[in-house]
Every structure is written in structure tokens, then in C-alpha cells.
């Protein structure tokens, strides 16, 4: 068993005083800044050099980066991700399932109508580009009129250049840092309505889904993973995941995006299963969905979602998700 010897090779965590960090960065000199979140940034990353010559990176948060001052007061820590719910200062809970959080939410912990418009802007940007682009970077491209850099090539021919430009401009208005500079909901609807060419399009056409035929409704031939999900056999699911070593997740490394981190789907999958074993299916579902967001073609994400939905009594949705996972896995094996 080489586990212990391998563990001894891992570097231990070190703790540094504020004075040591100041010395390493020349008093947090602006010349050592390597990354800023934005014009009114909640955090700044500095490069530094310790006395022993070791090069380090230091992320410095300002006070407003933690909007909830009670976050750690009771000594009951929680891992945080976009899919979890967070209590705000006004006592209400809001979903933080957003690619990029509205700036004012970081400052105040409150969600307003303008915050929702900002979130719509990130969604519109994702649809136009086919990927997550940090809003600040997108605004730089828009200001430089680099619209083509933003547009997903798969959308070419689906709408005119003028309509595409108008949608990009609309997204940029929604993503303004100052909430008062964003359009209201009525203005959004008016703009989008004027761009709509077809009033009635079947949902399966919009989503590029094939209509069900007699052959597509035949019972699925489930894999052992799928069977375990159907039976809600968490022990078997755990054994399958440990046996495969989450191999389908190979090659998906952590990426740093605009000062943040996109977590590997394995992290969400492991925590999802942990939630399920602790009878917390709603929380588990959030993590399973986040795993799919990070890796859309990962069968495990679909299987875990199906297990969560079965646990929540959402039979029809669970069956559909189970079918998706089975089809994706079959496609992978075929390739």
C-alpha cells in the first residue's frame, strides 16, 4: 500500500503573516498586480517573492467581498458553489446558480430587479457565444466592436448580422456595472419582440430535439450504473464510481476564469453522492446539475441527476434524465 508514502510527498499547507505578505509584494505594490476582477474589484491578485526565493500569488479581498458578516460566526463551515442557496441579509434565500454574480450582490447581499437583468445578460451572452465569457471581457470585446469574436459559429445563418449585433448590444446593456444603467424588463421585452421573426415554433424544433417515434419509446437497455440509479442503490453507485475512478472526467482540469475557478465535475459528483447518502436530495441535485454545466457530455452527471430526481419523487423527469445519460454513455462506447 503506497498510500502513506505518497501522502508524505504532498506539500503541507503554510500560514503567512500579513507582514510577510507585505514584504513579499513590496507593500502590495501596484507594480505586482497580475489580475483584477474589475474597475471596482472585490479582489486583486498580486505576485510576490518570499525570503527563501519562492514565487507566490496572493489574492487580496476587500471587505465587501464577503457581504454576509455572519458567514463564519457559528463555526459551522460549508463548501460553497453556484448551485447552493445562500441566506442574504434581508432574511430571504436566493439561488446563486449564476455563471457570474451581479456586482451589487457582492456588495450588499441583496437581489434586485436590476440584478435579474444582469443575470439575463449573462444568459444571453452564453446563448450567443456558446460558452461562458466573463462579462468584463465581453464588454471589452463589444466596446472594440469585435462582435464576431463573441458569436458562436454554429449560429451562422440563423439570423441576420444586424439582429446579431442588436442582441450583442442588448447583452452589453444588461451587463453594465451600475445597476441604474441597465434596461428594465419592459424595455427588454420590447427589444426582443422586435427581433422575433417567427411567432410559433414547436419546442422540439427550438431545442433541436427529435420527435419521439414508436422505436424511441421502447424500453431502454440500462447499464449497471443506470440500473443502480433506478433502484436508488447508493452503495452500488458509490462502488461503480470508485471502480471507474471517475475516468470519464479525465482531461477536465481546473481553469482560472477572470479571477475565479471552474471546478472539475468530479468535485460536484462526489459531493452530490455525499448529499444523497445524507438524505439531502435537493442539495445533491444542485451539484449534479453543476457537474453537467461543467461537462455537458459526462454520463455520470445525468445518472446522478436521475438518482436525485427519483429521490424527490419526480418520476417522469428522472426517467428522461436517465434516458439521456444512457444514450450519451452508449454514444461514448460507440466512438
Coordinates of C-alpha atoms in Angstrom, one line a residue:
X1 CA 0.0 0.0 0.0
X2 CA 1.8 3.1 -1.2
X3 CA -0.9 5.5 0.1
X4 CA 1.1 6.7 3.1
X5 CA 4.4 7.2 1.2
X6 CA 2.6 9.1 -1.5
X7 CA 0.8 11.2 1.1
X8 CA 4.2 12.2 2.7
X9 CA 5.2 13.7 -0.7
X10 CA 2.4 16.2 -0.6
X11 CA 3.4 19.7 0.4
X12 CA 2.0 20.8 3.7
X13 CA -0.1 24.0 4.0
X14 CA 1.8 27.0 5.2
X15 CA 0.5 30.1 7.0
X16 CA 1.9 33.5 6.5
X17 CA 1.5 36.7 8.5
X18 CA 0.3 39.9 6.9
X19 CA 3.8 41.4 7.4
X20 CA 5.4 38.5 5.4
X21 CA 2.9 39.0 2.6
X22 CA 3.5 42.8 2.6
X23 CA 7.3 42.2 2.3
X24 CA 6.8 39.6 -0.5
X25 CA 4.8 42.1 -2.6
X26 CA 6.7 45.3 -1.7
X27 CA 3.8 46.6 0.4
X28 CA 1.2 45.3 -2.1
X29 CA 2.7 47.5 -4.8
X30 CA 0.6 48.2 -7.9
X31 CA 3.5 47.0 -10.0
X32 CA 3.0 43.5 -8.6
X33 CA -0.7 43.3 -9.6
X34 CA -1.3 40.4 -12.1
X35 CA -5.1 40.3 -12.1
X36 CA -8.0 42.5 -11.2
X37 CA -11.7 41.5 -11.1
X38 CA -12.8 44.8 -12.5
X39 CA -12.8 48.5 -12.1
X40 CA -14.4 48.2 -8.6
X41 CA -12.8 44.9 -7.8
X42 CA -13.7 42.8 -4.8
X43 CA -10.3 41.1 -5.1
X44 CA -6.9 41.7 -6.6
X45 CA -4.1 39.1 -7.3
X46 CA -0.5 40.0 -6.6
X47 CA 2.7 38.2 -7.5
X48 CA 5.2 38.0 -4.7
X49 CA 8.6 36.5 -3.6
X50 CA 9.3 35.1 -0.2
X51 CA 12.6 35.4 1.6
X52 CA 13.5 31.8 0.5
X53 CA 13.1 32.8 -3.1
X54 CA 9.8 31.0 -3.6
X55 CA 7.4 32.8 -6.0
X56 CA 3.8 33.1 -4.8
X57 CA 0.5 34.5 -5.9
X58 CA -1.7 36.3 -3.3
X59 CA -5.4 37.1 -3.7
X60 CA -6.3 40.1 -1.6
X61 CA -10.0 40.6 -0.8
X62 CA -11.5 43.9 0.2
X63 CA -14.1 44.0 3.0
X64 CA -17.0 44.0 0.6
X65 CA -16.0 40.6 -1.0
X66 CA -17.8 39.0 2.0
X67 CA -21.3 40.6 2.0
X68 CA -22.5 38.4 4.9
X69 CA -20.6 39.3 8.1
X70 CA -22.2 36.3 9.9
X71 CA -20.8 33.8 7.5
X72 CA -18.3 32.1 9.9
X73 CA -19.6 33.3 13.2
X74 CA -21.1 30.0 14.4
X75 CA -18.1 27.8 13.3
X76 CA -20.3 25.7 11.1
X77 CA -18.5 25.9 7.7
X78 CA -20.0 24.9 4.3
X79 CA -18.4 24.4 0.9
X80 CA -19.8 27.0 -1.5
X81 CA -20.8 26.6 -5.1
X82 CA -23.1 28.3 -7.5
X83 CA -25.8 25.7 -7.0
X84 CA -26.2 26.1 -3.3
X85 CA -28.6 28.6 -1.6
X86 CA -27.3 31.4 0.5
X87 CA -29.2 33.4 3.1
X88 CA -28.9 37.2 2.5
X89 CA -29.1 40.0 5.0
X90 CA -32.8 40.5 4.4
X91 CA -33.5 37.0 5.6
X92 CA -34.6 35.6 2.3
X93 CA -32.9 32.9 0.2
X94 CA -31.9 33.4 -3.4
X95 CA -30.4 30.9 -5.9
X96 CA -26.8 31.7 -6.7
X97 CA -26.9 29.4 -9.7
X98 CA -25.3 32.0 -11.9
X99 CA -22.2 31.9 -14.1
X100 CA -21.3 35.4 -12.9
X101 CA -22.8 37.1 -9.8
X102 CA -24.2 40.7 -10.2
X103 CA -21.7 43.2 -8.7
X104 CA -24.2 44.7 -6.3
X105 CA -24.9 41.3 -4.8
X106 CA -21.2 41.1 -3.8
X107 CA -21.5 44.5 -2.2
X108 CA -24.9 44.2 -0.4
X109 CA -26.0 40.6 -0.5
X110 CA -29.4 41.7 -1.9
X111 CA -31.0 40.8 -5.2
X112 CA -33.0 43.5 -7.0
X113 CA -34.8 43.7 -10.3
X114 CA -31.7 45.1 -11.9
X115 CA -29.7 42.0 -10.6
X116 CA -32.1 39.8 -12.5
X117 CA -31.5 41.8 -15.7
X118 CA -27.7 41.4 -15.2
X119 CA -28.3 37.6 -14.9
X120 CA -30.4 37.7 -18.1
X121 CA -27.4 39.4 -19.8
X122 CA -25.1 36.6 -18.8
X123 CA -27.6 34.0 -20.1
X124 CA -28.0 35.9 -23.4
X125 CA -24.2 36.1 -23.7
X126 CA -23.9 32.4 -23.1
X127 CA -26.5 31.7 -25.8
X128 CA -24.8 33.9 -28.4
X129 CA -21.3 32.7 -27.7
X130 CA -21.9 29.1 -26.8
X131 CA -19.6 29.4 -23.8
X132 CA -19.0 31.2 -20.5
X133 CA -17.3 34.5 -21.1
X134 CA -16.6 36.8 -18.1
X135 CA -18.8 39.9 -18.5
X136 CA -15.9 42.3 -18.2
X137 CA -14.1 40.6 -21.1
X138 CA -17.2 40.5 -23.1
X139 CA -17.8 44.3 -22.6
X140 CA -14.2 44.9 -23.8
X141 CA -14.9 43.0 -27.0
X142 CA -18.2 44.8 -27.5
X143 CA -16.6 48.2 -27.0
X144 CA -13.9 47.2 -29.5
X145 CA -16.7 46.1 -31.9
X146 CA -15.3 42.6 -32.0
X147 CA -18.8 41.1 -32.3
X148 CA -17.5 38.1 -34.4
X149 CA -15.3 37.1 -31.5
X150 CA -18.4 36.7 -29.4
X151 CA -20.7 34.9 -31.8
X152 CA -20.9 31.1 -31.8
X153 CA -20.1 29.9 -35.4
X154 CA -22.8 27.3 -35.1
X155 CA -25.4 30.2 -35.2
X156 CA -24.2 31.4 -38.5
X157 CA -27.1 31.8 -41.0
X158 CA -29.8 31.5 -38.3
X159 CA -30.2 35.3 -38.1
X160 CA -29.0 38.4 -39.9
X161 CA -25.8 40.3 -38.9
X162 CA -28.0 43.3 -37.8
X163 CA -30.1 41.1 -35.5
X164 CA -26.9 39.5 -34.1
X165 CA -25.4 42.9 -33.4
X166 CA -28.6 44.1 -31.7
X167 CA -28.6 41.1 -29.4
X168 CA -24.9 41.7 -28.5
X169 CA -25.7 45.3 -27.7
X170 CA -28.7 44.3 -25.6
X171 CA -26.4 41.9 -23.6
X172 CA -23.9 44.6 -23.1
X173 CA -26.6 47.0 -21.7
X174 CA -27.7 44.2 -19.3
X175 CA -24.1 43.7 -18.1
X176 CA -23.4 47.3 -17.1
X177 CA -21.7 47.6 -13.7
X178 CA -24.0 50.3 -12.4
X179 CA -27.5 48.8 -11.9
X180 CA -29.2 52.0 -12.9
X181 CA -27.6 51.9 -16.4
X182 CA -29.3 48.5 -17.2
X183 CA -32.6 48.3 -19.2
X184 CA -35.8 47.4 -17.3
X185 CA -37.8 44.3 -18.1
X186 CA -40.3 46.1 -20.3
X187 CA -37.5 47.5 -22.5
X188 CA -36.0 44.0 -22.8
X189 CA -39.3 42.5 -23.9
X190 CA -39.8 45.3 -26.5
X191 CA -36.3 44.8 -28.0
X192 CA -36.6 41.1 -28.1
X193 CA -40.2 41.2 -29.6
X194 CA -39.0 43.4 -32.4
X195 CA -36.3 40.8 -33.3
X196 CA -38.7 37.9 -33.3
X197 CA -39.4 36.7 -36.8
X198 CA -41.5 33.6 -36.2
X199 CA -44.2 33.7 -33.6
X200 CA -44.9 30.0 -33.4
X201 CA -42.1 27.4 -33.4
X202 CA -42.5 23.9 -31.9
X203 CA -40.4 23.5 -28.8
X204 CA -38.7 20.3 -30.2
X205 CA -37.5 22.5 -33.2
X206 CA -36.2 25.2 -31.0
X207 CA -34.3 22.7 -28.9
X208 CA -33.1 20.6 -31.9
X209 CA -34.8 17.6 -30.4
X210 CA -36.1 14.7 -32.5
X211 CA -39.8 13.9 -32.1
X212 CA -40.5 10.6 -30.4
X213 CA -41.3 7.7 -32.7
X214 CA -42.5 4.3 -31.9
X215 CA -38.9 3.0 -31.8
X216 CA -37.8 5.8 -29.5
X217 CA -40.3 4.8 -26.8
X218 CA -39.1 1.3 -26.5
X219 CA -37.8 0.3 -23.0
X220 CA -34.1 1.3 -22.5
X221 CA -31.4 -1.2 -22.1
X222 CA -29.8 0.2 -18.9
X223 CA -26.2 -0.1 -17.9
X224 CA -25.3 -1.3 -14.4
X225 CA -25.0 2.4 -13.4
X226 CA -28.4 3.1 -14.8
X227 CA -29.9 0.1 -13.0
X228 CA -28.4 1.3 -9.8
X229 CA -29.9 4.7 -10.2
X230 CA -33.3 3.2 -11.0
X231 CA -33.2 1.2 -7.8
X232 CA -31.8 4.1 -5.8
X233 CA -29.0 1.8 -4.7
X234 CA -26.4 4.3 -3.4
X235 CA -24.0 1.7 -2.3
X236 CA -23.8 0.3 -5.8
X237 CA -23.5 3.8 -7.3
X238 CA -20.6 4.5 -4.9
X239 CA -18.9 1.2 -5.8
X240 CA -19.2 1.9 -9.6
X241 CA -17.8 5.4 -9.3
X242 CA -14.9 4.2 -7.2
X243 CA -14.2 1.3 -9.6
X244 CA -14.1 3.6 -12.6
X245 CA -12.2 6.2 -10.8
X246 CA -14.3 8.8 -12.4
X247 CA -12.5 8.1 -15.6
X248 CA -15.0 9.9 -17.8
X249 CA -13.8 13.1 -16.1
X250 CA -10.1 12.7 -17.3
X251 CA -8.7 15.7 -19.0
X252 CA -11.0 18.3 -17.4
X253 CA -8.7 20.4 -15.3
X254 CA -9.5 23.4 -13.1
X255 CA -9.5 26.6 -15.2
X256 CA -9.0 30.1 -13.8
X257 CA -11.5 32.4 -15.4
X258 CA -11.5 36.1 -14.5
X259 CA -10.0 35.5 -11.1
X260 CA -12.4 32.6 -10.3
X261 CA -12.2 28.8 -10.7
X262 CA -14.3 26.5 -12.7
X263 CA -14.3 23.3 -10.6
X264 CA -13.9 19.8 -12.1
X265 CA -17.2 18.0 -12.3
X266 CA -15.7 15.2 -10.2
X267 CA -15.9 17.6 -7.2
X268 CA -19.6 18.1 -7.7
X269 CA -20.2 14.4 -8.3
X270 CA -18.5 13.3 -5.1
X271 CA -20.4 15.9 -3.1
X272 CA -23.7 15.0 -4.8
X273 CA -23.3 11.4 -3.7
X274 CA -22.4 12.5 -0.2
X275 CA -25.6 14.6 0.0
X276 CA -27.7 11.7 -1.3
X277 CA -26.2 9.4 1.4
X278 CA -27.2 12.1 4.0
X279 CA -30.8 12.2 2.7
X280 CA -30.4 15.7 1.1
X281 CA -31.6 15.1 -2.5
X282 CA -32.3 18.8 -3.3
X283 CA -28.8 19.8 -2.5
X284 CA -27.5 16.8 -4.3
X285 CA -29.5 17.8 -7.4
X286 CA -27.8 21.2 -7.4
X287 CA -24.4 19.6 -7.5
X288 CA -25.3 17.1 -10.2
X289 CA -26.6 19.9 -12.4
X290 CA -23.4 21.9 -11.8
X291 CA -21.4 18.8 -12.9
X292 CA -23.4 18.8 -16.2
X293 CA -22.8 22.5 -16.7
X294 CA -19.0 22.0 -16.4
X295 CA -19.0 18.8 -18.5
X296 CA -22.2 18.6 -20.7
X297 CA -21.4 15.2 -22.2
X298 CA -20.5 13.4 -18.9
X299 CA -22.9 10.5 -18.4
X300 CA -22.3 10.4 -14.6
X301 CA -23.8 13.9 -14.3
X302 CA -27.0 12.7 -15.9
X303 CA -27.1 9.5 -13.9
X304 CA -26.7 11.3 -10.6
X305 CA -29.4 13.9 -11.6
X306 CA -31.7 11.0 -12.3
X307 CA -31.0 9.5 -8.9
X308 CA -31.8 12.8 -7.2
X309 CA -35.0 13.2 -9.2
X310 CA -36.1 9.7 -8.2
X311 CA -35.4 10.5 -4.6
X312 CA -37.5 13.7 -4.9
X313 CA -40.4 11.7 -6.4
X314 CA -40.1 13.4 -9.8
X315 CA -40.5 10.1 -11.7
X316 CA -41.1 11.5 -15.3
X317 CA -38.1 13.9 -15.1
X318 CA -35.9 11.2 -13.6
X319 CA -36.8 8.7 -16.5
X320 CA -36.0 11.4 -19.1
X321 CA -32.7 12.2 -17.5
X322 CA -31.8 8.5 -17.1
X323 CA -32.5 8.1 -20.8
X324 CA -30.2 11.0 -21.7
X325 CA -27.4 9.5 -19.6
X326 CA -27.8 6.1 -21.1
X327 CA -27.8 7.5 -24.7
X328 CA -24.7 9.6 -24.0
X329 CA -22.9 6.6 -22.5
X330 CA -23.8 4.4 -25.4
X331 CA -22.5 7.1 -27.8
X332 CA -19.2 7.3 -26.0
X333 CA -18.7 3.5 -26.1
X334 CA -19.6 3.5 -29.8
X335 CA -16.9 6.1 -30.5

